[in-house]
Coordinates of N, CA and C in Angstrom, one line a residue:
X1 N 73.8 -14.6 -4.2 CA 72.6 -14.1 -3.7 C 71.6 -13.6 -4.6
X2 N 72.0 -12.8 -5.6 CA 71.0 -12.3 -6.5 C 70.3 -13.4 -7.2
X3 N 71.0 -14.5 -7.5 CA 70.3 -15.6 -8.2 C 69.3 -16.2 -7.4
X4 N 69.5 -16.4 -6.0 CA 68.5 -17.0 -5.2 C 67.2 -16.1 -5.1
X5 N 67.4 -14.8 -5.0 CA 66.4 -13.9 -4.9 C 65.5 -13.9 -6.2
X6 N 66.1 -14.0 -7.3 CA 65.4 -14.1 -8.6 C 64.6 -15.4 -8.7
X7 N 65.2 -16.5 -8.2 CA 64.5 -17.7 -8.3 C 63.4 -17.7 -7.4
X8 N 63.4 -17.1 -6.2 CA 62.3 -17.0 -5.2 C 61.2 -16.2 -5.7
X9 N 61.6 -15.1 -6.5 CA 60.6 -14.2 -7.0 C 59.9 -14.9 -8.1
X10 N 60.6 -15.6 -9.0 CA 59.9 -16.4 -10.0 C 59.0 -17.5 -9.4
X11 N 59.3 -18.1 -8.4 CA 58.5 -19.1 -7.8 C 57.3 -18.5 -7.2
X12 N 57.5 -17.4 -6.5 CA 56.3 -16.7 -5.9 C 55.3 -16.2 -7.1
X13 N 55.8 -15.7 -8.1 CA 55.0 -15.3 -9.3 C 54.3 -16.4 -9.9
X14 N 54.9 -17.7 -9.9 CA 54.3 -18.7 -10.5 C 53.0 -19.2 -9.6
X15 N 53.3 -19.2 -8.3 CA 52.2 -19.5 -7.4 C 51.1 -18.5 -7.4
X16 N 51.4 -17.2 -7.5 CA 50.4 -16.1 -7.6 C 49.7 -16.3 -9.0
X17 N 50.3 -16.7 -10.1 CA 49.6 -16.8 -11.4 C 48.6 -18.0 -11.2
X18 N 49.0 -19.1 -10.5 CA 48.2 -20.3 -10.4 C 47.0 -19.9 -9.6
X19 N 47.0 -19.1 -8.6 CA 45.8 -18.7 -7.8 C 44.9 -17.8 -8.7
X20 N 45.5 -16.9 -9.5 CA 44.7 -16.0 -10.2 C 44.0 -16.5 -11.5
X21 N 44.5 -17.6 -12.0 CA 43.9 -18.1 -13.3 C 42.9 -19.3 -13.0
X22 N 41.7 -19.2 -13.5 CA 40.7 -20.3 -13.1 C 41.2 -21.6 -13.6
X23 N 41.8 -21.7 -14.8 CA 42.3 -23.0 -15.3 C 43.4 -23.6 -14.4
X24 N 44.3 -22.8 -14.0 CA 45.3 -23.4 -13.1 C 44.8 -23.6 -11.7
X25 N 43.8 -22.8 -11.3 CA 43.2 -23.1 -9.9 C 42.5 -24.4 -9.9
X26 N 41.9 -24.8 -11.0 CA 41.2 -26.1 -11.1 C 42.2 -27.2 -11.1
X27 N 43.4 -27.0 -11.6 CA 44.4 -28.1 -11.7 C 45.1 -28.3 -10.4
X28 N 45.1 -27.3 -9.5 CA 45.8 -27.4 -8.2 C 44.7 -27.9 -7.2
X29 N 45.1 -29.0 -6.6 CA 44.1 -29.6 -5.7 C 44.2 -28.8 -4.3
X30 N 43.1 -28.3 -3.9 CA 43.0 -27.6 -2.6 C 42.2 -28.4 -1.6
X31 N 42.5 -28.2 -0.4 CA 41.7 -29.0 0.6 C 40.2 -28.6 0.5
X32 N 39.3 -29.5 0.9 CA 37.9 -29.3 0.8 C 37.4 -28.0 1.5
X33 N 38.0 -27.7 2.6 CA 37.6 -26.5 3.4 C 38.1 -25.2 2.8
X34 N 39.0 -25.3 1.9 CA 39.6 -24.0 1.3 C 39.1 -23.9 -0.1
X35 N 38.5 -22.7 -0.4 CA 38.1 -22.4 -1.8 C 39.0 -21.5 -2.4
X36 N 39.5 -21.9 -3.7 CA 40.5 -21.1 -4.4 C 39.9 -19.7 -4.8
X37 N 38.5 -19.7 -5.0 CA 37.9 -18.4 -5.5 C 36.8 -18.2 -4.4
X38 N 36.6 -16.8 -4.2 CA 35.4 -16.5 -3.4 C 34.2 -16.9 -4.1
X39 N 33.2 -17.3 -3.2 CA 31.8 -17.6 -3.7 C 31.2 -16.4 -4.4
X40 N 30.5 -16.6 -5.5 CA 30.0 -15.4 -6.2 C 28.9 -14.9 -5.2
X41 N 28.8 -13.5 -5.3 CA 27.7 -12.9 -4.4 C 26.4 -13.2 -5.1
X42 N 25.4 -13.5 -4.3 CA 24.1 -13.7 -4.9 C 23.5 -12.4 -5.4
X43 N 22.8 -12.4 -6.6 CA 22.2 -11.2 -7.0 C 20.9 -11.0 -6.3
X44 N 20.8 -9.7 -5.9 CA 19.5 -9.5 -5.2 C 18.3 -9.7 -6.1
X45 N 17.3 -10.2 -5.5 CA 16.1 -10.6 -6.2 C 15.2 -9.3 -6.3
X46 N 15.1 -8.9 -7.5 CA 14.4 -7.6 -7.7 C 12.8 -8.1 -8.0
X47 N 11.9 -7.3 -7.5 CA 10.5 -7.7 -7.7 C 10.2 -7.4 -9.3
X48 N 9.4 -8.2 -9.8 CA 9.1 -8.1 -11.2 C 8.4 -6.8 -11.5
X49 N 8.7 -6.1 -12.5 CA 8.0 -4.9 -12.9 C 6.5 -5.2 -12.9
X50 N 5.7 -4.3 -12.5 CA 4.2 -4.4 -12.4 C 3.8 -5.7 -11.7
X51 N 4.5 -6.0 -10.6 CA 4.1 -7.2 -9.9 C 2.7 -7.1 -9.3
X52 N 2.3 -5.9 -9.0 CA 0.9 -5.7 -8.5 C 0.0 -5.2 -9.7
X53 N -0.8 -6.2 -10.1 CA -1.7 -6.1 -11.3 C -3.1 -6.4 -10.8
X54 N -4.1 -5.5 -11.0 CA -5.5 -5.8 -10.6 C -6.3 -5.5 -11.8
X55 N -7.4 -6.3 -11.9 CA -8.4 -6.0 -12.9 C -9.7 -5.7 -12.0
X56 N -10.2 -4.6 -12.3 CA -11.3 -4.0 -11.6 C -12.6 -3.9 -12.5
X57 N -13.6 -4.6 -12.1 CA -14.9 -4.5 -12.9 C -15.9 -4.0 -11.9
X58 N -16.6 -2.9 -12.3 CA -17.6 -2.3 -11.5 C -18.9 -2.4 -12.4
X59 N -20.0 -2.8 -11.7 CA -21.2 -3.0 -12.4 C -22.3 -2.1 -11.7
X60 N -23.0 -1.3 -12.5 CA -24.1 -0.6 -11.8 C -25.5 -1.3 -12.1
X61 N -25.4 -2.6 -12.1 CA -26.7 -3.4 -12.3 C -27.7 -3.0 -11.3
X62 N -28.9 -3.0 -11.7 CA -29.9 -2.7 -10.6 C -30.2 -3.9 -9.7
X63 N -29.5 -5.1 -9.9 CA -29.7 -6.2 -9.1 C -31.2 -6.7 -8.9
X64 N -31.8 -6.9 -10.0 CA -33.1 -7.4 -10.0 C -34.2 -6.4 -9.9
X65 N -33.9 -5.1 -9.7 CA -34.9 -4.1 -9.7 C -35.4 -3.8 -11.1
X66 N -36.6 -4.2 -11.3 CA -37.2 -4.2 -12.8 C -37.6 -2.8 -13.2
X67 N -38.0 -2.0 -12.4 CA -38.5 -0.7 -12.9 C -38.4 0.4 -12.0
X68 N -38.2 1.6 -12.4 CA -37.9 2.7 -11.5 C -38.9 2.8 -10.3
X69 N -40.1 2.5 -10.6 CA -41.1 2.7 -9.5 C -41.0 1.6 -8.5
X70 N -40.3 0.5 -8.7 CA -40.1 -0.6 -7.8 C -38.8 -0.5 -7.1
X71 N -37.9 0.4 -7.4 CA -36.7 0.5 -6.7 C -36.8 1.1 -5.4
X72 N -35.9 0.8 -4.4 CA -36.0 1.4 -3.1 C -35.7 2.9 -3.3
X73 N -36.2 3.6 -2.3 CA -36.1 5.1 -2.4 C -34.7 5.6 -2.5
X74 N -34.4 6.4 -3.5 CA -33.1 6.9 -3.8 C -32.3 6.1 -4.7
X75 N -32.8 4.8 -5.1 CA -32.1 4.0 -6.0 C -32.7 4.0 -7.3
X76 N -31.9 4.3 -8.3 CA -32.4 4.2 -9.7 C -32.4 2.9 -10.2
X77 N -33.5 2.4 -10.9 CA -33.6 1.1 -11.3 C -34.2 1.1 -12.8
X78 N -34.4 -0.1 -13.2 CA -35.0 -0.2 -14.5 C -34.1 -0.1 -15.7
X79 N -32.9 0.4 -15.5 CA -32.0 0.5 -16.6 C -31.3 -0.8 -16.9
X80 N -30.7 -0.9 -18.1 CA -29.9 -2.0 -18.4 C -28.6 -2.1 -17.5
X81 N -28.2 -3.3 -17.1 CA -26.9 -3.3 -16.3 C -25.8 -2.7 -17.2
X82 N -24.9 -2.0 -16.5 CA -23.7 -1.5 -17.2 C -22.6 -1.8 -16.4
X83 N -21.4 -2.1 -17.0 CA -20.2 -2.4 -16.3 C -19.0 -1.9 -17.0
X84 N -18.1 -1.5 -16.2 CA -16.8 -1.0 -16.7 C -15.6 -1.8 -16.1
X85 N -14.7 -2.1 -17.0 CA -13.5 -2.9 -16.5 C -12.3 -2.1 -16.8
X86 N -11.4 -2.0 -15.8 CA -10.2 -1.3 -15.9 C -9.1 -2.2 -15.4
X87 N -7.8 -2.1 -16.0 CA -6.7 -2.7 -15.4 C -6.0 -1.7 -14.6
X88 N -5.4 -2.2 -13.6 CA -4.6 -1.3 -12.7 C -3.2 -1.9 -12.4
X89 N -2.2 -1.4 -12.9 CA -0.8 -1.8 -12.6 C -0.1 -0.9 -11.6
X90 N 0.5 -1.3 -10.6 CA 1.1 -0.5 -9.6 C 2.6 -0.9 -9.5
X91 N 3.3 0.1 -9.0 CA 4.8 -0.1 -8.8 C 5.6 -0.5 -10.0
X92 N 5.5 0.2 -11.1 CA 5.0 1.6 -11.4 C 3.5 1.6 -11.7
X93 N 2.9 2.8 -11.5 CA 1.5 2.9 -11.8 C 1.3 2.9 -13.3
X94 N 0.2 2.2 -13.7 CA -0.2 2.2 -15.2 C -1.5 1.4 -15.3
X95 N -1.8 1.1 -16.5 CA -3.0 0.3 -16.9 C -4.0 1.3 -17.4
X96 N -5.2 0.7 -17.6 CA -6.3 1.5 -18.2 C -7.1 2.3 -17.2
X97 N -6.8 2.3 -15.9 CA -7.6 2.9 -14.9 C -7.4 4.5 -15.2
X98 N -8.5 5.3 -15.1 CA -8.4 6.7 -15.4 C -7.5 7.5 -14.5
X99 N -7.2 7.0 -13.3 CA -6.3 7.8 -12.3 C -5.5 6.7 -11.7
X100 N -4.6 6.0 -12.3 CA -3.9 4.9 -11.8 C -3.0 5.2 -10.7
X101 N -2.3 6.4 -10.6 CA -1.5 6.8 -9.5 C -2.3 6.9 -8.2
X102 N -3.4 7.6 -8.2 CA -4.2 7.8 -7.1 C -4.9 6.5 -6.7
X103 N -5.2 5.6 -7.6 CA -5.8 4.3 -7.3 C -4.8 3.4 -6.6
X104 N -3.5 3.4 -7.1 CA -2.5 2.6 -6.5 C -2.3 3.1 -5.1
X105 N -2.3 4.4 -4.9 CA -2.0 4.9 -3.6 C -3.2 4.5 -2.6
X106 N -4.4 4.5 -3.1 CA -5.6 4.1 -2.3 C -5.4 2.6 -1.9
X107 N -5.1 1.7 -2.8 CA -5.0 0.3 -2.6 C -3.8 0.1 -1.6
X108 N -2.7 0.8 -1.8 CA -1.6 0.7 -0.8 C -2.0 1.0 0.6
X109 N -2.7 2.2 0.8 CA -3.2 2.6 2.0 C -4.1 1.5 2.7
X110 N -5.1 1.1 1.9 CA -6.0 0.1 2.4 C -5.3 -1.2 2.8
X111 N -4.4 -1.6 2.1 CA -3.7 -2.9 2.4 C -2.7 -2.8 3.6
X112 N -2.4 -1.6 3.9 CA -1.4 -1.4 5.0 C -2.2 -1.0 6.3
X113 N -3.6 -0.9 6.1 CA -4.4 -0.5 7.2 C -4.7 -1.6 8.1
X114 N -5.6 -1.4 9.2 CA -5.9 -2.5 10.1 C -6.7 -3.6 9.5
X115 N -7.4 -3.4 8.5 CA -8.4 -4.3 7.9 C -7.8 -4.8 6.5
X116 N -7.9 -6.1 6.2 CA -7.5 -6.7 5.0 C -8.6 -6.3 3.9
X117 N -8.2 -5.4 3.0 CA -9.3 -4.9 2.0 C -9.9 -6.0 1.1
X118 N -9.2 -7.2 1.0 CA -9.7 -8.3 0.2 C -10.6 -9.2 0.9
X119 N -10.6 -9.2 2.2 CA -11.4 -10.1 3.0 C -12.8 -9.6 3.1
X120 N -13.8 -10.5 2.9 CA -15.2 -10.1 2.9 C -15.6 -9.7 4.4
X121 N -16.7 -9.0 4.5 CA -17.2 -8.5 5.8 C -17.7 -9.9 6.5
X122 N -17.3 -10.0 7.8 CA -17.7 -11.2 8.5 C -19.2 -11.3 8.6
X123 N -19.8 -12.4 8.6 CA -21.2 -12.7 8.7 C -21.8 -12.2 10.0
X124 N -21.1 -12.2 11.1 CA -21.6 -11.8 12.4 C -21.3 -10.3 12.7
X125 N -20.8 -9.5 11.7 CA -20.5 -8.1 11.9 C -21.8 -7.3 12.1
X126 N -21.6 -6.3 13.0 CA -22.8 -5.4 13.2 C -22.6 -4.2 12.3
X127 N -23.5 -4.1 11.3 CA -23.4 -3.1 10.3 C -24.7 -2.2 10.3
X128 N -24.5 -0.9 10.0 CA -25.6 -0.1 9.9 C -26.4 -0.5 8.6
X129 N -27.7 -0.4 8.8 CA -28.5 -0.9 7.7 C -28.9 0.4 6.8
X130 N -28.0 0.8 6.1 CA -28.1 1.8 5.1 C -27.8 1.2 3.7
X131 N -28.5 1.8 2.6 CA -28.2 1.3 1.3 C -27.4 2.3 0.5
X132 N -26.3 1.9 0.0 CA -25.5 2.7 -0.8 C -25.6 2.6 -2.3
X133 N -26.7 2.0 -2.7 CA -26.9 1.8 -4.2 C -26.6 0.3 -4.7
X134 N -27.1 0.1 -5.9 CA -26.9 -1.2 -6.5 C -25.6 -1.7 -7.0
X135 N -24.6 -0.8 -6.9 CA -23.3 -1.1 -7.6 C -22.6 -2.2 -6.9
X136 N -21.9 -3.0 -7.8 CA -21.1 -4.1 -7.2 C -19.7 -4.0 -8.0
X137 N -18.7 -4.6 -7.4 CA -17.4 -4.6 -8.0 C -16.7 -5.9 -7.7
X138 N -15.8 -6.2 -8.6 CA -15.0 -7.4 -8.4 C -13.5 -7.0 -8.8
X139 N -12.6 -7.3 -7.9 CA -11.2 -7.0 -8.1 C -10.5 -8.4 -8.1
X140 N -9.7 -8.6 -9.2 CA -9.0 -9.9 -9.3 C -7.5 -9.5 -9.7
X141 N -6.7 -10.4 -9.4 CA -5.2 -10.2 -9.8 C -4.2 -10.5 -8.8
X142 N -3.1 -9.8 -8.7 CA -2.1 -10.1 -7.8 C -1.7 -8.8 -7.0
X143 N -1.6 -8.9 -5.7 CA -1.3 -7.7 -4.9 C -0.2 -8.1 -3.9
X144 N 1.0 -7.6 -3.9 CA 2.0 -7.9 -3.0 C 2.3 -9.4 -3.0
X145 N 2.3 -10.1 -4.2 CA 2.6 -11.5 -4.3 C 1.5 -12.4 -3.9
X146 N 0.3 -11.9 -3.5 CA -0.8 -12.6 -3.2 C -1.9 -12.6 -4.2
X147 N -2.6 -13.8 -4.5 CA -3.7 -13.8 -5.4 C -4.9 -13.0 -4.8
X148 N -5.6 -12.2 -5.6 CA -6.7 -11.4 -5.1 C -7.9 -11.9 -5.9
X149 N -9.0 -12.1 -5.2 CA -10.4 -12.3 -5.9 C -11.4 -11.8 -4.8
X150 N -11.8 -10.5 -4.9 CA -12.7 -10.0 -3.9 C -13.8 -9.3 -4.6
X151 N -15.0 -9.4 -3.9 CA -16.2 -8.8 -4.4 C -16.6 -7.7 -3.4
X152 N -17.2 -6.7 -4.0 CA -17.6 -5.5 -3.2 C -19.1 -5.2 -3.5
X153 N -19.8 -4.7 -2.5 CA -21.2 -4.2 -2.7 C -21.4 -3.0 -1.8
X154 N -22.5 -2.3 -1.9 CA -22.8 -1.1 -1.2 C -24.1 -1.3 -0.4
X155 N -24.3 -2.5 0.1 CA -25.6 -2.9 0.7 C -25.8 -2.5 2.2
X156 N -24.7 -2.2 2.8 CA -24.8 -1.8 4.3 C -23.6 -1.0 4.7
X157 N -23.7 -0.5 5.9 CA -22.5 0.4 6.3 C -21.1 -0.3 6.2
X158 N -21.0 -1.5 6.6 CA -19.7 -2.2 6.6 C -19.2 -2.3 5.1
X159 N -20.1 -2.7 4.3 CA -19.8 -2.9 2.8 C -19.4 -1.5 2.2
X160 N -20.2 -0.5 2.6 CA -19.9 0.8 2.1 C -18.5 1.3 2.6
X161 N -18.2 1.1 3.8 CA -16.9 1.5 4.3 C -15.8 0.7 3.7
X162 N -16.0 -0.6 3.4 CA -15.0 -1.4 2.7 C -14.8 -0.8 1.3
X163 N -15.8 -0.5 0.6 CA -15.7 0.1 -0.8 C -15.1 1.4 -0.7
X164 N -15.5 2.3 0.2 CA -14.9 3.7 0.3 C -13.4 3.7 0.6
X165 N -12.9 2.7 1.3 CA -11.5 2.5 1.6 C -10.7 2.4 0.3
X166 N -11.2 2.0 -0.7 CA -10.5 1.8 -2.0 C -10.8 2.8 -3.0
X167 N -11.6 3.9 -2.7 CA -11.8 5.0 -3.6 C -10.4 5.8 -3.7
X168 N -9.9 6.1 -4.9 CA -10.5 6.1 -6.2 C -10.2 4.9 -7.1
X169 N -9.7 3.8 -6.5 CA -9.5 2.5 -7.3 C -10.9 2.0 -7.7
X170 N -11.8 2.1 -6.7 CA -13.3 1.9 -7.0 C -13.9 3.3 -7.2
X171 N -14.9 3.4 -8.0 CA -15.5 4.8 -8.1 C -16.2 5.3 -6.9
X172 N -16.1 6.6 -6.7 CA -16.8 7.3 -5.7 C -18.3 7.2 -5.9
X173 N -19.1 7.4 -4.8 CA -20.6 7.2 -5.0 C -21.2 8.2 -6.1
X174 N -20.6 9.4 -6.2 CA -21.2 10.3 -7.2 C -20.8 9.8 -8.6
X175 N -19.9 9.0 -8.8 CA -19.4 8.5 -10.1 C -20.3 7.3 -10.5
X176 N -21.0 6.7 -9.5 CA -21.8 5.5 -9.8 C -23.2 5.8 -10.4
X177 N -23.6 7.1 -10.4 CA -25.0 7.3 -10.9 C -25.1 6.8 -12.3
X178 N -26.2 6.2 -12.6 CA -26.4 5.6 -14.0 C -26.6 6.8 -14.9
X179 N -26.3 6.7 -16.1 CA -26.7 7.6 -17.1 C -28.2 7.5 -17.4
X180 N -28.9 8.6 -17.7 CA -30.2 8.5 -17.9 C -30.5 7.8 -19.2
X181 N -31.7 7.1 -19.3 CA -32.1 6.4 -20.5 C -32.0 7.3 -21.7
X182 N -31.8 6.7 -22.9 CA -31.6 7.5 -24.1 C -32.8 8.3 -24.5
X183 N -34.0 7.8 -24.0 CA -35.2 8.5 -24.5 C -35.8 9.5 -23.3
X184 N -35.0 9.7 -22.3 CA -35.4 10.6 -21.2 C -35.4 12.0 -21.7
X185 N -36.1 12.9 -21.1 CA -36.1 14.3 -21.5 C -34.7 14.9 -21.3
X186 N -33.9 14.3 -20.3 CA -32.6 15.0 -20.1 C -31.7 14.8 -21.3
X187 N -31.9 13.7 -22.1 CA -30.9 13.3 -23.2 C -31.5 13.6 -24.5
X188 N -32.8 14.1 -24.7 CA -33.3 14.4 -26.0 C -32.8 15.8 -26.5
X189 N -32.4 15.8 -27.7 CA -31.9 17.2 -28.2 C -33.0 18.2 -28.2
X190 N -32.6 19.4 -27.9 CA -33.6 20.4 -27.9 C -34.0 20.8 -29.3
X191 N -35.3 21.0 -29.4 CA -35.9 21.3 -30.8 C -35.7 22.9 -31.0
X192 N -35.4 23.2 -32.2 CA -35.3 24.7 -32.4 C -36.7 25.4 -32.3
X193 N -36.6 26.5 -31.7 CA -37.8 27.3 -31.5 C -38.2 27.9 -32.9
X194 N -39.6 27.8 -33.3 CA -39.9 28.3 -34.6 C -40.7 29.6 -34.5

C-alpha cells in the first residue's frame, strides 16, 4: 500500500507541476474552451499627466479705435495693441498662468455648468447691449479629451457673461485696463524740486 500511495502522490505532483509551469502548460494540449492560465487582467487606462492643456492669449487691442477721443465712452483707445499669452496645464495645475490652480478650478466649474464655455454665443441670443471693453481672448488646446479653439469678446452682455464665467483663467475686468502711454503724466518721473 505505501508504494501505491507514493506513486499516486508522485503522479499528482507531476500533473500539478505541468499546470504551474508555462513551458509544460504549452506542451499539454487543452481543450479550446479551457485555458491553462487565467487571462491577464487589463491594466487600467490612466489619463495622461497634464491631459488638460490650454493656451490663453488675451489682447487688449483697441479694435480699430484710432485715438482716445474717438473711443466709445469709458473705453480707452489709441494705444498699441498688447497681448499676453499663458499656458494652463490642469490635473495637475501648472503652466505659465499666474494663478494656475484658481484658473483650472474656474475652467472646471464652467465646463461642468449648464453652458458649454467653448461654444460661441448663438446668433439669435437676446443680449444686453453693454460694452465691456475692447479686450479679446482666444483659448486653444485640449480639455477633457476634446480639442478647444474658442474666441471671447466683451462686446455685449452675453459675451461678458461667457468671459466672466472663466475668470481667473481669463483676466477680470479690472486687470484689462491698458497701461498708460509712456509719455503720459502718470508715467513721467517726478522732477526734483529746486
